[in-house]
Coordinates of C-alpha atoms and ligand atoms in Angstrom, one line a residue:
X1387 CA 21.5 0.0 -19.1
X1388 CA 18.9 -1.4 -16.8
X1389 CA 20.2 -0.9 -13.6
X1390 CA 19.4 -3.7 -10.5
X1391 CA 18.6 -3.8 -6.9
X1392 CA 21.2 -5.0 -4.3
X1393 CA 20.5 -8.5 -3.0
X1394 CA 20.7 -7.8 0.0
X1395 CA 17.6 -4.7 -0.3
X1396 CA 15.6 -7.5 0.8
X1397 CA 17.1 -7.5 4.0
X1398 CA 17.7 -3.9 4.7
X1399 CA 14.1 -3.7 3.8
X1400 CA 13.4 -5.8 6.7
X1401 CA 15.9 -4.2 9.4
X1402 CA 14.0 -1.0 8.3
X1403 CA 10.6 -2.5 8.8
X1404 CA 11.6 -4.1 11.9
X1405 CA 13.1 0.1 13.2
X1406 CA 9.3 1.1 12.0
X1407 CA 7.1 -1.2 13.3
X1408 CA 8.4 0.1 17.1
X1409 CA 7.0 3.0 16.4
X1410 CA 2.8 3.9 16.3
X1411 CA 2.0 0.0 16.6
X1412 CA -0.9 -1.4 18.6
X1413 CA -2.3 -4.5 18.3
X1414 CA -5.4 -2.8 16.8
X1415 CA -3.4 -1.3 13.9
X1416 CA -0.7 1.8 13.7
X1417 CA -1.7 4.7 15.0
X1418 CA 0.7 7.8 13.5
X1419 CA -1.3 11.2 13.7
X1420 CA 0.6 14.4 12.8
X1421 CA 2.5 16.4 15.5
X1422 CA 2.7 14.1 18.0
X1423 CA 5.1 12.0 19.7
X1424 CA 4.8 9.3 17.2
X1425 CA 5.1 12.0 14.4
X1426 CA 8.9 13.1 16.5
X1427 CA 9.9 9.6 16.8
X1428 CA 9.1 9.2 12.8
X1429 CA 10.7 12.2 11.7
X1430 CA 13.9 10.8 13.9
X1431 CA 13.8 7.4 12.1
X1432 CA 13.6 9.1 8.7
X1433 CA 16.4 11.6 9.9
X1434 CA 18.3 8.4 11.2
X1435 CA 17.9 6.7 7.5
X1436 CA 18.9 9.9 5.7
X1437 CA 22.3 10.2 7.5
X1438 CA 22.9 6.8 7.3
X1439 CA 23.0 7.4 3.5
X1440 CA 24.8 10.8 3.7
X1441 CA 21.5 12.4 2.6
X1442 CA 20.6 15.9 3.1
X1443 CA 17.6 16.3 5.6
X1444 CA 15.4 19.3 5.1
X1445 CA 12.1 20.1 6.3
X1446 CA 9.8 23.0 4.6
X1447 CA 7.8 25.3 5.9
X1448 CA 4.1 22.9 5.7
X1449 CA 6.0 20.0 7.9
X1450 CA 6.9 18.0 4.5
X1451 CA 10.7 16.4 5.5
X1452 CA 13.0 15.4 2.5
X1453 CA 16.0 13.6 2.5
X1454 CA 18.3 14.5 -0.4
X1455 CA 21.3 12.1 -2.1
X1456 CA 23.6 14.7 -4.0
X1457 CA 22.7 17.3 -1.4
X1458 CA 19.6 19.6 -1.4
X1459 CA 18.9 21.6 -5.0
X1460 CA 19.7 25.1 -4.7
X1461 CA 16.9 27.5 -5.1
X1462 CA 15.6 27.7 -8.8
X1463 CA 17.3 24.1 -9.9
X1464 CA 15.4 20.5 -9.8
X1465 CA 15.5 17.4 -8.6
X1466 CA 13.5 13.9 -8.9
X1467 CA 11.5 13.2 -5.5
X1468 CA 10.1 9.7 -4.5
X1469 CA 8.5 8.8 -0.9
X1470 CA 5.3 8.7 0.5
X1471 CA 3.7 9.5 3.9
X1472 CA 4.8 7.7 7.7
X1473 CA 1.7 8.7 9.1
X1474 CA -1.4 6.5 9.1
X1475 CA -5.4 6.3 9.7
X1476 CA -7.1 5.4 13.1
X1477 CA -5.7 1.6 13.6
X1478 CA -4.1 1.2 10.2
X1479 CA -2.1 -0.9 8.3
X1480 CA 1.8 -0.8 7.9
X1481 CA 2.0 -0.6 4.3
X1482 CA 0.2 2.8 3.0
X1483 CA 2.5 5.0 2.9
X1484 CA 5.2 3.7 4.7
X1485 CA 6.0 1.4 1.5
X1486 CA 7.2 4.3 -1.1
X1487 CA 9.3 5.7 2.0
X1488 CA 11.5 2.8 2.5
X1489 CA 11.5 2.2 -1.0
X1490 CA 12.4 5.4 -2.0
X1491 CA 15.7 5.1 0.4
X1492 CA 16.4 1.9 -0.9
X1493 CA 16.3 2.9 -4.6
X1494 CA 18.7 5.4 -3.5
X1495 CA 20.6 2.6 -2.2
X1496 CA 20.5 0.4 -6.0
X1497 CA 21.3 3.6 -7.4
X1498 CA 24.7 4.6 -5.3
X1499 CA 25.5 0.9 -5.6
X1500 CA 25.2 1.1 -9.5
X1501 CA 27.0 4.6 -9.5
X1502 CA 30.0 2.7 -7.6
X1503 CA 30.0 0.2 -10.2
X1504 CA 30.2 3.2 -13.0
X1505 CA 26.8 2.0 -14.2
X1506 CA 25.2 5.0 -13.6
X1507 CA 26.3 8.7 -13.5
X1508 CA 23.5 10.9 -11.0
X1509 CA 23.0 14.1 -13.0
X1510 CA 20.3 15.8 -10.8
X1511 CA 20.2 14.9 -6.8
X1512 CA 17.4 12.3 -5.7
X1513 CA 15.3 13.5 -2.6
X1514 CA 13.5 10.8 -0.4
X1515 CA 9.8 13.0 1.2
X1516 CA 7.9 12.6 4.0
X1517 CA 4.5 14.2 3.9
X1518 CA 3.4 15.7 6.5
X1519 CA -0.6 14.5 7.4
X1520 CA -1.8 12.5 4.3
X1521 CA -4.7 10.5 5.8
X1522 CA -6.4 13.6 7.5
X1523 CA -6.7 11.7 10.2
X1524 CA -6.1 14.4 13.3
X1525 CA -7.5 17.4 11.6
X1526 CA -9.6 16.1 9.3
X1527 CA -8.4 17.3 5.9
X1528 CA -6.5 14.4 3.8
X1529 CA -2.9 15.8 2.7
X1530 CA -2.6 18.3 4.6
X1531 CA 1.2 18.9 3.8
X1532 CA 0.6 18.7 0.3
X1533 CA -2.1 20.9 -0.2
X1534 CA -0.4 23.5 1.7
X1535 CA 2.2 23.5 -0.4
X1536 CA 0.4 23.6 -3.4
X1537 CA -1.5 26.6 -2.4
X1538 CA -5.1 24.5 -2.7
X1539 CA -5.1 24.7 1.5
X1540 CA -5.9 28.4 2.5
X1541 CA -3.2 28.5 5.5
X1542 CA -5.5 30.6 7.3
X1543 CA -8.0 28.0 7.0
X1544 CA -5.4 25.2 7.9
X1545 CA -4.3 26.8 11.0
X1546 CA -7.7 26.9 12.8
X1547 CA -8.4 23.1 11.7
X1548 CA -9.2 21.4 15.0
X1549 CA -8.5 18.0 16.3
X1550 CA -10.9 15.5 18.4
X1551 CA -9.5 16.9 21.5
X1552 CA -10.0 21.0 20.3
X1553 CA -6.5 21.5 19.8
X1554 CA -6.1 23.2 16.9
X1555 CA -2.8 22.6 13.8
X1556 CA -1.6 26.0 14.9
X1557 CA -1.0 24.7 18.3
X1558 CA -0.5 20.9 17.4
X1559 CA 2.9 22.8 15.5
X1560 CA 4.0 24.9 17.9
X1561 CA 3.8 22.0 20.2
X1562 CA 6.1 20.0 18.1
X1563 CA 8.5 23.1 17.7
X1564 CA 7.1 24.0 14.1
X1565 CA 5.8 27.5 13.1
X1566 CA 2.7 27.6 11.8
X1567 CA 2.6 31.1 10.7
X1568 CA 4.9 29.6 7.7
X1569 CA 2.9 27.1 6.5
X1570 CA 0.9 27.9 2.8
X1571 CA 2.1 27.9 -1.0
X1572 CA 6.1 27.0 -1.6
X1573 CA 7.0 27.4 -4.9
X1574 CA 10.8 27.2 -4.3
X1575 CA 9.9 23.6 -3.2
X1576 CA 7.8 22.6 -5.7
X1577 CA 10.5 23.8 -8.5
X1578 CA 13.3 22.1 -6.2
X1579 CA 11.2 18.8 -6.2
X1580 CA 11.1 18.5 -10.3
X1581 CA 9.3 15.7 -10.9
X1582 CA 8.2 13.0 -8.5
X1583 CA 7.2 9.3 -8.5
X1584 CA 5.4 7.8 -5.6
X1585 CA 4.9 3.9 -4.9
X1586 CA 2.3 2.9 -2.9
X1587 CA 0.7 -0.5 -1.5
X1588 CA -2.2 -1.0 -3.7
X1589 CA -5.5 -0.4 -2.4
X1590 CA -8.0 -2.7 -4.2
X1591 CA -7.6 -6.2 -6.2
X1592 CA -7.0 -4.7 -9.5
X1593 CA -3.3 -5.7 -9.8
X1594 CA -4.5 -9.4 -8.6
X1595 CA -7.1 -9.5 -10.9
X1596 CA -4.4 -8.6 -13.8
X1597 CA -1.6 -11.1 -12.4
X1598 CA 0.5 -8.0 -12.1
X1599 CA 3.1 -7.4 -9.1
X1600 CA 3.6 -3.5 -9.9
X1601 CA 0.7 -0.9 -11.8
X1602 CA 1.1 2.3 -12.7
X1603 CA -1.6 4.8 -11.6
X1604 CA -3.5 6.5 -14.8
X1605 CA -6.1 8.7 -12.8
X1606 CA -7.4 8.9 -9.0
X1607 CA -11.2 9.7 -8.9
X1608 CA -12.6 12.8 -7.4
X1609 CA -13.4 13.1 -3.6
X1610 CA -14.2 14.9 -0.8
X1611 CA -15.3 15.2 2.6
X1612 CA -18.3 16.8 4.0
X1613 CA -19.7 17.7 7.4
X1614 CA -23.4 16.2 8.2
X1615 CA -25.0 17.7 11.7
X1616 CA -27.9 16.6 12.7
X1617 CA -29.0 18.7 15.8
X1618 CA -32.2 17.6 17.5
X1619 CA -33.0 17.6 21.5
X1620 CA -31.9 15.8 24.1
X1621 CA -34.6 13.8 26.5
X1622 CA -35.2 11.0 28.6
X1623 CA -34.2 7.7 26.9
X1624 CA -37.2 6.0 29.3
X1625 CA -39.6 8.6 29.8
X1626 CA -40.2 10.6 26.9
X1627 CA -42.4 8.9 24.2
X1628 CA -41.6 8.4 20.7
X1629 CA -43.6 10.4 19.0
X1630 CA -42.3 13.6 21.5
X1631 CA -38.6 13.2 20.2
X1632 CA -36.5 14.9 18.3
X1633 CA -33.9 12.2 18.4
X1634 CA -30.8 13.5 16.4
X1635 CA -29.7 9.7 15.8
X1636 CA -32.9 8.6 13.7
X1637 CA -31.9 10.6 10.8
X1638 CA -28.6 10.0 10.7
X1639 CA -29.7 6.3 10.4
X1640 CA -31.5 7.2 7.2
X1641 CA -29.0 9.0 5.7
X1642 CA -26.5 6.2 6.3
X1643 CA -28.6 3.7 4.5
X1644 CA -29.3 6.5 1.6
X1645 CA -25.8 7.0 1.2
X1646 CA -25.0 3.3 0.8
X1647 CA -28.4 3.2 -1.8
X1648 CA -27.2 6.3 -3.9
X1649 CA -23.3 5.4 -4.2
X1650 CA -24.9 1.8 -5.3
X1651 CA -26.8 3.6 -8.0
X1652 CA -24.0 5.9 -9.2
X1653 CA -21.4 3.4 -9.0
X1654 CA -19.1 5.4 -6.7
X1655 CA -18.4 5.3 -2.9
X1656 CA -20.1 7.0 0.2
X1657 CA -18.6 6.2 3.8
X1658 CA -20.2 7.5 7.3
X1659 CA -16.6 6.5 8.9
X1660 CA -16.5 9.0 11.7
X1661 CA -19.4 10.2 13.7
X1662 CA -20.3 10.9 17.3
X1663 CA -23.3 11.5 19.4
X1664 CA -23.9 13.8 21.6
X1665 CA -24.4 14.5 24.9
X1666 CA -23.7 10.4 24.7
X1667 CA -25.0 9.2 27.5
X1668 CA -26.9 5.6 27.0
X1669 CA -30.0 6.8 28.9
X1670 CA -30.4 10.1 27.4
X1671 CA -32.1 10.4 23.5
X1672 CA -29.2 11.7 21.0
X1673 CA -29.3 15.6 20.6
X1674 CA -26.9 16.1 18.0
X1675 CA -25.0 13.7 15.6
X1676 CA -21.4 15.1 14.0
X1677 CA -20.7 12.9 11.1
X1678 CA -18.0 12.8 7.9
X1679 CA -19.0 11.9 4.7
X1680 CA -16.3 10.5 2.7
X1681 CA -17.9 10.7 -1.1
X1682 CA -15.9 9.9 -4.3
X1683 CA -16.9 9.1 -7.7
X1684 CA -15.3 8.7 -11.6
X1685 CA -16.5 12.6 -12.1
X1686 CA -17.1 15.4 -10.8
X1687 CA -20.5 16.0 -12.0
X1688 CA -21.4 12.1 -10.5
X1689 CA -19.5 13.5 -7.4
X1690 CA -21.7 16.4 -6.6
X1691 CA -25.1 14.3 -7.7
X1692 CA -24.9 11.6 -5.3
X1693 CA -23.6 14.5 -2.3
X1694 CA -26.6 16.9 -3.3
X1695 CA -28.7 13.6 -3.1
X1696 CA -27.3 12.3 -0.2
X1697 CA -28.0 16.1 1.7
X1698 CA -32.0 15.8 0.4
X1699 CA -31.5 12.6 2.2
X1700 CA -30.7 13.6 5.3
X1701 CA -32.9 16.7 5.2
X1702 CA -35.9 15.1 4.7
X1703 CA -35.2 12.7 7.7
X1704 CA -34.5 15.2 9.8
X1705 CA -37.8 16.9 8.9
X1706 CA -39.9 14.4 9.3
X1707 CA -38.1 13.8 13.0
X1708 CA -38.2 17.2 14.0
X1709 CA -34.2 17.6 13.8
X1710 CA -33.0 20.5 12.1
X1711 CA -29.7 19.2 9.5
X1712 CA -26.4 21.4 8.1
X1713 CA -24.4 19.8 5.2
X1714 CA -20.4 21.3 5.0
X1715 CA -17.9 20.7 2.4
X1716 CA -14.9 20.2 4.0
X1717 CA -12.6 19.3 1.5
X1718 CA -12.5 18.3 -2.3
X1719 CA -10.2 17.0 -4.2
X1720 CA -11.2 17.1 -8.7
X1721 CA -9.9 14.5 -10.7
X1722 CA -6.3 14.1 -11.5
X1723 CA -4.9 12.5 -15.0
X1724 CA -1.3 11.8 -13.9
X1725 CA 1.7 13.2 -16.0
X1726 CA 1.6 11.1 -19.0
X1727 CA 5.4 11.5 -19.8
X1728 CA 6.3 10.0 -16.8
X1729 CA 3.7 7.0 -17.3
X1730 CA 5.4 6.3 -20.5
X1731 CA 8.7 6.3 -19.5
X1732 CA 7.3 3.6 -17.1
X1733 CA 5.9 1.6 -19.3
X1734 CA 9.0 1.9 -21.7
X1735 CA 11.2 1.0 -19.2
X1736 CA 8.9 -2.1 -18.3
X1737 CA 9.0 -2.8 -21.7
X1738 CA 12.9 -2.9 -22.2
X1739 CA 12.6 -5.3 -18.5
X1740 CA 10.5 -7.8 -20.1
X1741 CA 7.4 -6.9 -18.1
X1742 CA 3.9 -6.4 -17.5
X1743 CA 3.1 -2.8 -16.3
X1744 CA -0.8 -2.2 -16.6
X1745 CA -2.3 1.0 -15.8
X1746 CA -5.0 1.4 -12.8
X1747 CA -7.1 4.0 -12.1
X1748 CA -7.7 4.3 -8.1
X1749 CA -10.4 5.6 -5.9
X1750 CA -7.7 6.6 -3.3
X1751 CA -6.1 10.0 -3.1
X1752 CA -3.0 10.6 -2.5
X1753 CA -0.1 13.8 -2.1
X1754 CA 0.9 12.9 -5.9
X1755 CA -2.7 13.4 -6.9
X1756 CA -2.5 17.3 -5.2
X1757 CA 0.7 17.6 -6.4
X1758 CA -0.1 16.6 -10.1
X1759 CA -2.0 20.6 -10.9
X1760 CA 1.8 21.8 -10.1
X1761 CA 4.5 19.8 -11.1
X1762 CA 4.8 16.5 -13.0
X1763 CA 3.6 13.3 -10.9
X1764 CA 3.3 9.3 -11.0
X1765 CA 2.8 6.3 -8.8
X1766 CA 3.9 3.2 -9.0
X1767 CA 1.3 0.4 -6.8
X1768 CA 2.3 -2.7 -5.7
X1769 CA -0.1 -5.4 -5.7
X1770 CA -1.8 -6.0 -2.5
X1771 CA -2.9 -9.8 -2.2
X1772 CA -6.4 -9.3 -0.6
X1773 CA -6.4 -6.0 -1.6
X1774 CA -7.9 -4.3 1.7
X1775 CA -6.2 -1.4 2.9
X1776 CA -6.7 1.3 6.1
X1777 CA -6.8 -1.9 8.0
X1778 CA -4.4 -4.0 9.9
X1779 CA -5.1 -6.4 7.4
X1780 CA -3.2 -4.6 4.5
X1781 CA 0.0 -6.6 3.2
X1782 CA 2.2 -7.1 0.4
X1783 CA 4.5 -10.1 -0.5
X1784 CA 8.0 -9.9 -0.6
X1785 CA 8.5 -10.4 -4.3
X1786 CA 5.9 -7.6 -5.5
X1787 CA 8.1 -5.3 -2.8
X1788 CA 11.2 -6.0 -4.9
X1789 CA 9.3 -5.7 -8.3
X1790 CA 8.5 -2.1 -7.4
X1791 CA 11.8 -1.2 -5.9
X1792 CA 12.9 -2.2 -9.3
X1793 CA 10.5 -0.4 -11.3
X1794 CA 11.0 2.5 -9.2
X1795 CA 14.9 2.5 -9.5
X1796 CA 14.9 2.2 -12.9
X1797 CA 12.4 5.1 -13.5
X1798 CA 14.5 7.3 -10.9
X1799 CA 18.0 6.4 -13.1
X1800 CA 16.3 7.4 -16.2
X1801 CA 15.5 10.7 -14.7
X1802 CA 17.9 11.7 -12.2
X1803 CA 21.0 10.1 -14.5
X1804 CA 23.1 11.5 -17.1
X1805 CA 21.3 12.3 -20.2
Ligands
GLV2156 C1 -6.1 8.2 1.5 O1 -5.7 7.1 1.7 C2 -7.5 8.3 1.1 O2 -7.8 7.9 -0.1 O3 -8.3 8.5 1.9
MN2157 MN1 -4.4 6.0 3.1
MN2158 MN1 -1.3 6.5 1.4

């Protein structure tokens, strides 16, 4: 049987919304970085929504919080997982991320409402997550929680990760009253979790293009992020002459612009989104310039091109300004194919509904994407009318919210229920 969503999940939605938005929002965008206040107020919401329910709440060892309805697996036995991330990029939208949490507690809703009617018999417990860290946004390195928990995160190298400020995770934890010295590979959690489908806002126009409220994801291109330092010498902004400098800025420049050229070529996607100058004063000539590259691409092998060619770049404008240039990975993230059992029980289950459920690949990565080497994964998008995203701008309409409440609660009865 098919089972529904309340009426009133529109509502709830929106009283849950409303509890959200008081938290991390600025009117430049939501600002929710990892183990800070923000983070605390978060986790209490999430906390808040979980005993409302009569869920379970349970935080692991890498920060991750999960809310369980049937109570928390014991070690060794699975359950289904849904959820997302709370936190968010520097002045953000609402939507990434939080959108598969609140979903995720109302499908638990549609599904205790349909076990009271005796439409549905819950055969394995259903836990709600929270990652911990998805964007990368305080310590650099996109899904943190995640990785850690898959074992791709070294914990050692995790723990020394600095923020803007110098403070590092380990200390950023302890702050917050976690223990850092904990964090790394959990394999009791990833068995517990079983299998897990994500929803999440869209992030492009492919879903408007198609005339499609909800997508299922197919694949999420490979990406990375690496370090670009371009350390040259610091003069007088009046009195030293051009052709003395070695001004750190003028190569960066250049390897902007290549970046944009190469990803052009390749057809993939190079982004200089974070960068600063130092010493940064306006009358002194830049001595060093810290920047991210954000590269991704349909393979691997495109990946590493355009990277290689955007580090000749930048080394042969830094030679020819006398500024020396160091190229880092940071992170990487290969290609992930997600679990095609679950994407055809999707698209069965649309089937039965009536509806259109296309599958999307995405450029965006995400915890189910890190998750996917380990135990079996899916999203769910919902269409995103202008389809911009990490912006203030992001959005949804209420009736593609609904659509993939539905097409999540349906996916979580076939495989949390009675079989
Ligand atoms: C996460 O949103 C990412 O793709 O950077
Ligand atoms: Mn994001
Ligand atoms: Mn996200």
């Amino acid at each position: 049987m098919l089972i529904d969503v309340p009426d009133t999940a529109l509502t709830t939605f929106r009283a849950m919304w409303a509890e959200l938005d008081r938290i991390g929002v600025h009117p430049t965008g939501t600002r929710r970085y990892s183990w800070t206040a923000e983070d605390a107020a978060l986790r209490r919401w999430f906390t808040a929504q979980a005993s409302a329910r009569g869920m379970e709440v349970h935080t692991d060892a890498n920060g991750n919080i999960r809310a369980w309805w049937g109570g928390r697996p014991a070690d060794g036995d699975a359950g289904v997982v849904t959820g997302s991330h709370l936190d968010s990029v520097a002045d953000g939208g609402k939507w990434d991320g939080p959108l598969g949490v609140l979903l995720g507690f109302l499908a638990v809703d549609a599904l205790a409402a349909a076990e009271a009617r005796g439409e549905f018999v819950r055969a394995r417990p259903v836990g709600v997550v929270d990652y911990m860290d998805e964007e990368g946004t305080r310590f650099g390195v996109a899904c943190l929680g995640s990785k850690l928990m898959s074992g791709v995160l070294d914990p050692e190298k995790a723990r020394a990760l600095t923020d803007a400020d110098g403070v590092s995770l380990t200390e950023a934890m302890r702050a917050a009253g976690a223990d850092p010295d904990r964090i790394g590979r959990d394999d009791a959690e990833i068995t517990r979790s079983g299998a897990q489908v994500e929803v999440h806002i869209e992030q492009g126009k492919q879903l408007v293009g198609l005339e499609a409220p909800v997508g299922v994801a197919s694949a999420i291109w490979p990406h990375g992020r690496w370090s670009f330092t371009f350390d040259g010498v610091a003069d007088h902004a009046g009195t030293a002459r051009l052709v003395d400098r070695k001004d750190a800025a003028l190569p960066f420049a250049s390897t902007v612009l290549a970046a944009r050229a190469v990803a052009e070529e390749l057809d993939a996607r190079a982004t200089f989104g974070r960068f600063h100058v130092e010493p940064g004063g306006p009358n002194v000539v830049p001595a060093r310039v810290v920047a991210l590259l954000d590269a991704r691409a349909a393979t691997d092998e495109v990946l590493v091109e355009m990277v290689d060619r955007i580090a000749s770049a930048a080394r042969e404008a830094g030679e020819g300004h006398g500024v020396e240039v160091t190229v880092a990975k940071i992170s990487h993230a290969p290609v992930v194919e997600f679990d095609e059992e679950l994407r055809d029980l999707h698209g069965k289950l649309a089937a039965e509904a009536g509806e259109y459920l296309p599958e999307v690949p995405t450029q965006a990565g995400h915890d189910s994407g890190i998750l996917a080497p380990v135990m079996p994964t899916s999203m769910l998008f919902v269409r995103s009318p202008h389809g911009i995203s990490h912006s203030p701008l992001e959005d949804a309409a209420d009736d593609d919210v609904i659509a993939g409440l539905r097409a999540l609660t349906r996916s979580l009865a076939a495989l949390a229920g009675d079989d």
